[in-house]
Amino acid sequence: SLRETNYKGPIIFGYKANTPPRQLKGLAAFFNKFDVTGVPVGAQTDPQICRYAVYQRWLEDYVPREDVRILIADTRDIYFQHNPFEVENYIKQGANLIFIQEVNPINYSQSKPNRAWLVNAYGNKVFRNLADKPVLCSGTTFGTWQGLMDYGYLMNAELFKCGKRHGGMQATLCSKGTDQAFHNFI
């Protein structure tokens, strides 16, 4: 839907490296039709957890460091009604990062999944501190090149700190949604 808004800039689309060949054929046609750069993401890890390191690599490999606005977004649940880069230019006003609130304004005490992810990652004390705060979506973030590089560093640092607290990342952290707890904690 982004191309339908008349957006002409680059789009980088990550997909699982172990995507079945039949689906890859469809992805290739999609990439060609909409002028999208498709990049495989490691098959052994959950993309929601490893994506911040991937974003940093993509920033290094595909995005100039000049003053550009960048949007990182999930693709399964986003629909563009207009070009997001033509909306009021917050980045030019000095913000290096812009976080987006969930569609229906909710706080942690109102959202069972978000509460579970936060308690799983940080415990009840952090939950109590954030219980009345709005939930921000980790799947949609605007930023400058440097802002997103710093954000990726912080998200990856939280992943490793949380893994140490739990005696290893795989058993506790590689579940969908845990990155949203890191995002809101930061």
Coordinates of N, CA and C in Angstrom, one line a residue:
S1 N 0.8 -1.2 0.0 CA 0.0 0.0 0.0 C 0.9 1.3 0.0
L2 N 2.1 1.2 0.4 CA 3.0 2.4 0.4 C 3.2 2.9 -1.0
R3 N 3.4 2.1 -2.0 CA 3.6 2.6 -3.4 C 2.3 3.2 -3.9
E4 N 1.1 2.8 -3.4 CA -0.1 3.4 -3.8 C -0.3 4.8 -3.3
T5 N 0.5 5.3 -2.4 CA 0.5 6.6 -1.9 C 1.4 7.6 -2.7
N6 N 2.0 7.1 -3.7 CA 2.9 7.8 -4.6 C 4.3 7.9 -4.0
Y7 N 4.6 7.1 -3.0 CA 5.9 7.1 -2.4 C 6.9 6.5 -3.5
K8 N 8.0 7.2 -3.8 CA 8.9 6.7 -4.8 C 10.2 6.2 -4.3
G9 N 10.5 6.4 -3.0 CA 11.8 6.1 -2.4 C 12.0 4.6 -2.3
P10 N 13.1 4.2 -1.7 CA 13.5 2.8 -1.6 C 12.6 2.1 -0.5
I11 N 12.3 0.8 -0.7 CA 11.7 0.0 0.2 C 12.5 -1.3 0.4
I12 N 12.9 -1.6 1.6 CA 13.6 -2.8 1.9 C 12.7 -3.7 2.7
F13 N 12.5 -5.0 2.2 CA 11.6 -5.9 2.7 C 12.3 -7.2 3.2
G14 N 12.3 -7.4 4.5 CA 12.9 -8.7 5.0 C 11.9 -9.8 5.0
Y15 N 12.5 -11.0 4.6 CA 11.7 -12.2 4.6 C 12.5 -13.3 5.2
K16 N 11.9 -14.4 5.7 CA 12.6 -15.5 6.3 C 13.5 -16.2 5.2
A17 N 14.7 -16.4 5.6 CA 15.6 -17.1 4.6 C 15.2 -18.5 4.2
N18 N 14.4 -19.1 5.1 CA 13.9 -20.5 4.8 C 12.5 -20.5 4.2
T19 N 12.1 -19.4 3.5 CA 10.8 -19.3 2.9 C 10.8 -20.4 1.8
P20 N 9.7 -21.1 1.7 CA 9.5 -22.2 0.7 C 9.6 -21.6 -0.7
P21 N 10.2 -22.4 -1.6 CA 10.4 -21.9 -3.0 C 9.2 -21.4 -3.7
R22 N 8.0 -22.0 -3.5 CA 6.8 -21.5 -4.1 C 6.4 -20.1 -3.6
Q23 N 6.6 -19.9 -2.3 CA 6.4 -18.5 -1.8 C 7.4 -17.5 -2.3
L24 N 8.7 -18.0 -2.4 CA 9.7 -17.1 -2.9 C 9.4 -16.6 -4.3
K25 N 8.8 -17.5 -5.1 CA 8.4 -17.0 -6.5 C 7.4 -15.9 -6.4
G26 N 6.4 -16.0 -5.5 CA 5.5 -15.0 -5.3 C 6.1 -13.7 -4.8
L27 N 7.0 -13.9 -3.9 CA 7.7 -12.7 -3.3 C 8.5 -12.0 -4.4
A28 N 9.2 -12.7 -5.2 CA 10.0 -12.1 -6.3 C 9.1 -11.3 -7.2
A29 N 7.9 -11.8 -7.6 CA 7.0 -11.1 -8.4 C 6.5 -9.8 -7.7
F30 N 6.3 -9.9 -6.4 CA 5.9 -8.7 -5.6 C 7.0 -7.7 -5.6
F31 N 8.2 -8.1 -5.3 CA 9.3 -7.2 -5.3 C 9.5 -6.5 -6.6
N32 N 9.4 -7.2 -7.7 CA 9.6 -6.7 -9.0 C 8.5 -5.7 -9.4
K33 N 7.2 -6.1 -9.1 CA 6.1 -5.2 -9.4 C 6.1 -3.9 -8.7
F34 N 6.6 -3.9 -7.4 CA 6.5 -2.7 -6.6 C 7.9 -2.0 -6.3
D35 N 8.9 -2.5 -7.1 CA 10.3 -2.0 -7.0 C 10.8 -2.0 -5.5
V36 N 10.8 -3.2 -5.0 CA 11.2 -3.4 -3.6 C 12.4 -4.3 -3.5
T37 N 13.3 -4.0 -2.6 CA 14.5 -4.8 -2.4 C 14.2 -5.8 -1.3
G38 N 14.2 -7.1 -1.7 CA 14.0 -8.2 -0.8 C 15.3 -8.7 -0.2
V39 N 15.3 -8.8 1.1 CA 16.5 -9.3 1.8 C 16.2 -10.4 2.8
P40 N 16.8 -11.6 2.6 CA 16.5 -12.7 3.5 C 17.0 -12.4 5.0
V41 N 16.3 -12.8 5.9 CA 16.6 -12.7 7.3 C 16.8 -14.1 7.9
G42 N 17.8 -14.3 8.8 CA 18.1 -15.6 9.3 C 16.9 -16.5 9.6
A43 N 17.0 -17.7 9.3 CA 15.9 -18.7 9.4 C 15.9 -19.3 10.8
Q44 N 16.9 -19.2 11.6 CA 17.0 -19.9 12.9 C 16.4 -19.1 14.0
T45 N 16.2 -17.8 13.8 CA 15.7 -16.9 14.9 C 14.4 -16.3 14.5
D46 N 13.6 -15.9 15.5 CA 12.3 -15.2 15.3 C 12.7 -13.8 14.8
P47 N 12.1 -13.4 13.7 CA 12.4 -12.1 13.1 C 12.1 -11.0 14.1
Q48 N 11.1 -11.2 15.0 CA 10.7 -10.1 15.9 C 11.8 -9.8 16.9
I49 N 12.6 -10.9 17.2 CA 13.7 -10.7 18.1 C 15.0 -10.2 17.5
C50 N 15.3 -10.8 16.3 CA 16.6 -10.5 15.7 C 16.5 -9.3 14.8
R51 N 15.3 -8.7 14.6 CA 15.2 -7.7 13.6 C 16.0 -6.4 13.9
Y52 N 16.3 -6.1 15.1 CA 17.0 -4.9 15.4 C 18.5 -4.9 14.9
A53 N 19.1 -6.1 15.0 CA 20.4 -6.2 14.5 C 20.4 -6.2 12.9
V54 N 19.3 -6.7 12.4 CA 19.1 -6.7 10.9 C 18.9 -5.3 10.5
Y55 N 18.1 -4.5 11.2 CA 17.9 -3.1 10.8 C 19.2 -2.3 10.8
Q56 N 20.0 -2.6 11.8 CA 21.3 -1.9 11.8 C 22.2 -2.2 10.6
R57 N 22.2 -3.5 10.3 CA 22.9 -4.0 9.1 C 22.4 -3.3 7.9
W58 N 21.0 -3.3 7.7 CA 20.4 -2.6 6.6 C 20.7 -1.2 6.5
L59 N 20.7 -0.5 7.6 CA 21.1 0.9 7.6 C 22.5 1.1 7.1
E60 N 23.4 0.3 7.5 CA 24.8 0.3 7.1 C 24.9 0.0 5.6
D61 N 24.1 -1.0 5.1 CA 24.3 -1.4 3.7 C 23.5 -0.7 2.7
Y62 N 22.3 -0.1 3.1 CA 21.4 0.4 2.1 C 21.0 1.9 2.2
V63 N 21.3 2.5 3.4 CA 20.7 3.8 3.6 C 21.9 4.8 3.7
P64 N 21.8 5.9 3.0 CA 22.9 6.9 3.1 C 22.8 7.6 4.5
R65 N 23.9 8.0 5.0 CA 23.9 8.6 6.4 C 23.4 10.1 6.4
E66 N 23.1 10.6 5.2 CA 22.7 12.0 5.2 C 21.4 12.2 5.9
D67 N 20.9 13.4 5.9 CA 19.6 13.7 6.6 C 18.4 13.1 5.9
V68 N 18.1 11.9 6.2 CA 16.9 11.2 5.6 C 16.0 10.7 6.7
R69 N 14.8 10.6 6.4 CA 13.8 10.0 7.3 C 13.6 8.6 6.9
I70 N 13.5 7.7 7.9 CA 13.4 6.3 7.7 C 12.3 5.8 8.6
L71 N 11.5 4.8 8.0 CA 10.4 4.2 8.7 C 10.8 2.7 8.7
I72 N 10.8 2.1 10.0 CA 10.9 0.7 10.1 C 9.5 0.2 10.5
A73 N 8.9 -0.8 9.8 CA 7.6 -1.2 10.1 C 7.3 -2.7 9.8
D74 N 6.5 -3.3 10.6 CA 6.0 -4.6 10.3 C 5.2 -4.5 9.0
T75 N 5.0 -5.6 8.3 CA 4.3 -5.5 7.1 C 3.0 -6.2 7.1
R76 N 2.8 -7.1 8.1 CA 1.6 -7.9 8.1 C 0.4 -7.2 8.6
D77 N 0.5 -6.1 9.3 CA -0.6 -5.4 9.9 C -0.5 -3.8 9.7
I78 N 0.1 -3.4 8.6 CA 0.1 -2.0 8.3 C -0.5 -1.7 6.9
Y79 N -1.2 -0.6 6.9 CA -1.8 -0.1 5.6 C -1.6 1.4 5.5
F80 N -1.0 1.8 4.5 CA -0.8 3.3 4.3 C -1.9 3.9 3.6
Q81 N -2.5 5.0 4.2 CA -3.5 5.8 3.6 C -3.0 7.0 2.8
H82 N -1.8 7.4 3.2 CA -1.1 8.4 2.5 C 0.4 8.2 2.8
N83 N 1.2 9.0 2.0 CA 2.7 8.9 2.2 C 3.1 9.4 3.5
P84 N 3.7 8.5 4.4 CA 4.0 9.0 5.8 C 5.1 10.0 5.8
F85 N 5.9 10.1 4.7 CA 7.0 11.0 4.6 C 6.5 12.4 4.2
E86 N 5.3 12.6 3.8 CA 4.7 13.9 3.5 C 3.9 14.5 4.7
V87 N 3.8 13.7 5.7 CA 3.2 14.3 6.9 C 4.1 15.2 7.6
E88 N 3.6 16.1 8.5 CA 4.4 17.1 9.2 C 5.8 16.5 9.5
N89 N 6.8 17.2 9.2 CA 8.2 16.7 9.3 C 8.8 16.8 10.7
Y90 N 8.5 15.9 11.5 CA 9.0 15.9 12.9 C 10.5 15.7 12.9
I91 N 11.0 14.9 12.0 CA 12.5 14.6 12.0 C 13.2 15.9 11.8
K92 N 12.7 16.7 10.9 CA 13.4 18.0 10.6 C 13.3 19.0 11.8
Q93 N 12.4 18.7 12.7 CA 12.2 19.6 13.9 C 13.1 19.1 15.0
G94 N 14.0 18.2 14.7 CA 15.0 17.8 15.8 C 14.8 16.5 16.4
A95 N 13.7 15.8 16.1 CA 13.5 14.4 16.8 C 14.3 13.4 16.0
N96 N 15.1 12.6 16.7 CA 15.8 11.5 16.1 C 15.0 10.2 16.0
L97 N 14.0 10.1 16.8 CA 13.1 9.0 16.8 C 11.7 9.4 17.1
I98 N 10.8 8.7 16.5 CA 9.4 8.9 16.8 C 8.7 7.5 17.0
F99 N 8.1 7.3 18.2 CA 7.5 6.1 18.5 C 6.0 6.3 18.3
I100 N 5.3 5.2 17.9 CA 3.9 5.3 17.6 C 3.1 4.5 18.6
Q101 N 2.0 5.1 19.1 CA 1.2 4.5 20.1 C 0.3 3.4 19.4
E102 N -0.1 2.4 20.1 CA -1.0 1.4 19.6 C -2.3 2.0 19.1
V103 N -3.0 1.4 18.1 CA -4.1 2.0 17.5 C -5.2 2.4 18.5
N104 N -5.6 1.5 19.4 CA -6.6 1.9 20.4 C -5.7 2.2 21.6
P105 N -5.7 3.5 22.1 CA -4.9 3.9 23.2 C -5.2 3.0 24.4
I106 N -4.2 2.2 24.7 CA -4.3 1.3 25.9 C -3.1 1.5 26.7
N107 N -3.2 1.1 28.0 CA -2.0 1.1 28.8 C -1.7 -0.4 29.2
Y108 N -0.6 -0.6 29.9 CA -0.2 -2.0 30.2 C -1.2 -2.7 31.1
S109 N -1.9 -2.0 32.0 CA -2.8 -2.7 32.8 C -4.1 -3.2 32.0
Q110 N -4.3 -2.6 30.8 CA -5.4 -3.0 30.0 C -5.1 -4.0 29.0
S111 N -3.9 -4.4 28.8 CA -3.5 -5.3 27.7 C -2.8 -6.6 28.3
K112 N -3.5 -7.7 28.2 CA -2.9 -8.9 28.7 C -1.7 -9.3 28.0
P113 N -1.6 -9.3 26.7 CA -0.4 -9.7 26.0 C 0.8 -8.8 26.3
N114 N 0.6 -7.5 26.3 CA 1.7 -6.6 26.6 C 2.1 -6.7 28.1
R115 N 1.2 -6.9 29.0 CA 1.5 -7.2 30.4 C 2.4 -8.4 30.5
A116 N 2.0 -9.5 29.8 CA 2.7 -10.8 29.9 C 4.2 -10.6 29.4
W117 N 4.3 -9.9 28.3 CA 5.6 -9.7 27.7 C 6.5 -8.9 28.6
L118 N 5.9 -7.8 29.2 CA 6.7 -7.0 30.1 C 7.1 -7.7 31.4
V119 N 6.2 -8.4 32.0 CA 6.5 -9.2 33.2 C 7.5 -10.3 32.9
N120 N 7.4 -11.0 31.8 CA 8.3 -12.0 31.4 C 9.7 -11.4 31.2
A121 N 9.8 -10.3 30.7 CA 11.2 -9.7 30.4 C 11.7 -9.0 31.6
Y122 N 10.9 -8.3 32.4 CA 11.4 -7.4 33.5 C 10.9 -7.7 34.9
G123 N 9.8 -8.4 35.0 CA 9.2 -8.7 36.3 C 8.1 -7.7 36.7
N124 N 7.5 -8.0 37.8 CA 6.3 -7.2 38.3 C 6.6 -5.8 38.7
K125 N 7.8 -5.6 39.2 CA 8.2 -4.2 39.6 C 8.1 -3.2 38.5
V126 N 8.7 -3.6 37.3 CA 8.7 -2.8 36.2 C 7.3 -2.6 35.6
F127 N 6.5 -3.7 35.6 CA 5.1 -3.7 35.2 C 4.4 -2.6 36.0
R128 N 4.6 -2.6 37.4 CA 3.8 -1.7 38.2 C 4.2 -0.2 37.8
N129 N 5.5 0.0 37.5 CA 6.0 1.3 37.1 C 5.4 1.8 35.8
L130 N 5.1 0.8 34.9 CA 4.6 1.2 33.6 C 3.1 0.9 33.4
A131 N 2.4 0.4 34.4 CA 1.0 -0.1 34.3 C 0.1 1.0 33.7
D132 N 0.3 2.2 34.0 CA -0.7 3.3 33.5 C -0.1 4.0 32.3
K133 N 1.0 3.6 31.8 CA 1.6 4.2 30.6 C 1.0 3.6 29.3
P134 N 0.9 4.5 28.3 CA 0.4 3.9 27.0 C 1.4 2.9 26.4
V135 N 0.9 2.0 25.7 CA 1.7 1.0 25.0 C 2.1 1.5 23.7
L136 N 3.4 1.5 23.4 CA 3.9 2.0 22.1 C 4.2 0.8 21.3
C137 N 4.0 0.9 20.0 CA 4.2 -0.3 19.1 C 5.6 -0.4 18.6
S138 N 6.2 -1.5 18.9 CA 7.6 -1.8 18.5 C 7.7 -2.0 17.0
G139 N 6.6 -2.2 16.3 CA 6.6 -2.5 14.9 C 6.5 -1.3 14.0
T140 N 6.5 -0.1 14.5 CA 6.4 1.1 13.7 C 7.2 2.2 14.4
T141 N 8.4 2.5 13.8 CA 9.2 3.5 14.4 C 9.8 4.4 13.2
F142 N 9.7 5.7 13.4 CA 10.4 6.6 12.5 C 11.7 7.1 13.1
G143 N 12.6 7.4 12.2 CA 13.9 8.0 12.8 C 14.8 8.5 11.7
T144 N 15.9 9.1 12.2 CA 17.0 9.5 11.4 C 17.9 8.2 11.4
W145 N 18.9 8.3 10.5 CA 19.9 7.2 10.4 C 20.5 6.9 11.8
Q146 N 21.0 8.0 12.4 CA 21.7 7.8 13.7 C 20.7 7.4 14.8
G147 N 19.5 8.0 14.8 CA 18.5 7.7 15.8 C 18.2 6.2 15.8
L148 N 18.0 5.7 14.5 CA 17.6 4.2 14.4 C 18.8 3.3 14.7
M149 N 20.0 3.8 14.4 CA 21.2 3.0 14.8 C 21.3 2.9 16.4
D150 N 21.1 4.0 17.0 CA 21.2 4.0 18.5 C 20.0 3.2 19.1
Y151 N 18.9 3.3 18.5 CA 17.7 2.5 18.9 C 18.0 1.0 18.8
G152 N 18.5 0.6 17.7 CA 18.9 -0.8 17.5 C 19.9 -1.3 18.5
Y153 N 20.9 -0.4 18.8 CA 21.9 -0.8 19.8 C 21.2 -1.0 21.2
L154 N 20.3 -0.1 21.6 CA 19.6 -0.2 22.8 C 18.7 -1.4 22.9
M155 N 18.0 -1.7 21.8 CA 17.1 -2.9 21.8 C 17.9 -4.2 21.9
N156 N 19.1 -4.3 21.2 CA 19.9 -5.4 21.2 C 20.5 -5.6 22.6
A157 N 20.9 -4.5 23.2 CA 21.4 -4.5 24.6 C 20.4 -5.1 25.6
E158 N 19.1 -4.6 25.4 CA 18.1 -5.1 26.3 C 17.9 -6.6 26.1
L159 N 17.9 -7.1 24.9 CA 17.8 -8.5 24.6 C 18.8 -9.3 25.3
F160 N 20.1 -8.9 25.3 CA 21.2 -9.6 25.9 C 21.1 -9.5 27.5
K161 N 20.7 -8.3 28.0 CA 20.6 -8.2 29.4 C 19.5 -9.1 29.9
C162 N 18.4 -9.1 29.2 CA 17.2 -9.9 29.6 C 17.6 -11.4 29.5
G163 N 18.4 -11.8 28.5 CA 18.8 -13.1 28.4 C 19.7 -13.6 29.6
K164 N 20.5 -12.7 30.0 CA 21.4 -13.0 31.2 C 20.5 -13.1 32.5
R165 N 19.5 -12.3 32.6 CA 18.6 -12.4 33.8 C 17.9 -13.7 33.8
H166 N 17.6 -14.3 32.7 CA 16.8 -15.5 32.6 C 17.7 -16.7 32.3
G167 N 19.0 -16.6 32.4 CA 19.9 -17.7 32.2 C 19.9 -18.3 30.8
G168 N 19.7 -17.5 29.8 CA 19.7 -17.9 28.4 C 18.5 -17.3 27.6
M169 N 18.8 -16.8 26.4 CA 17.7 -16.2 25.7 C 16.7 -17.1 25.1
Q170 N 17.0 -18.2 24.5 CA 16.1 -19.0 23.7 C 14.8 -19.4 24.5
A171 N 15.0 -19.9 25.7 CA 13.8 -20.5 26.4 C 12.8 -19.4 26.8
T172 N 13.3 -18.2 27.1 CA 12.4 -17.2 27.7 C 12.0 -16.1 26.7
L173 N 13.0 -15.7 25.9 CA 12.8 -14.5 25.1 C 12.4 -14.6 23.7
C174 N 12.6 -15.7 23.1 CA 12.3 -15.8 21.7 C 10.8 -16.1 21.5
S175 N 10.0 -15.3 22.0 CA 8.6 -15.4 21.8 C 8.1 -14.1 21.2
K176 N 7.1 -14.2 20.3 CA 6.6 -13.0 19.7 C 6.1 -12.0 20.7
G177 N 6.5 -10.8 20.5 CA 6.0 -9.7 21.4 C 7.0 -9.2 22.5
T178 N 8.0 -10.1 22.8 CA 8.9 -9.7 23.9 C 9.6 -8.4 23.5
D179 N 9.9 -8.2 22.2 CA 10.6 -7.0 21.8 C 9.8 -5.7 22.1
Q180 N 8.5 -5.9 22.2 CA 7.6 -4.7 22.5 C 7.9 -4.3 24.0
A181 N 8.1 -5.3 24.8 CA 8.5 -5.0 26.2 C 9.8 -4.2 26.3
F182 N 10.8 -4.6 25.5 CA 12.1 -3.9 25.5 C 11.8 -2.4 24.9
H183 N 11.0 -2.3 23.9 CA 10.7 -1.0 23.2 C 10.1 -0.1 24.2
N184 N 9.1 -0.5 25.0 CA 8.5 0.3 25.9 C 9.3 0.6 27.2
F185 N 10.1 -0.3 27.6 CA 11.0 -0.1 28.7 C 12.0 1.0 28.4
I186 N 12.6 0.9 27.2 CA 13.6 2.0 26.7 C 12.9 3.3 26.7

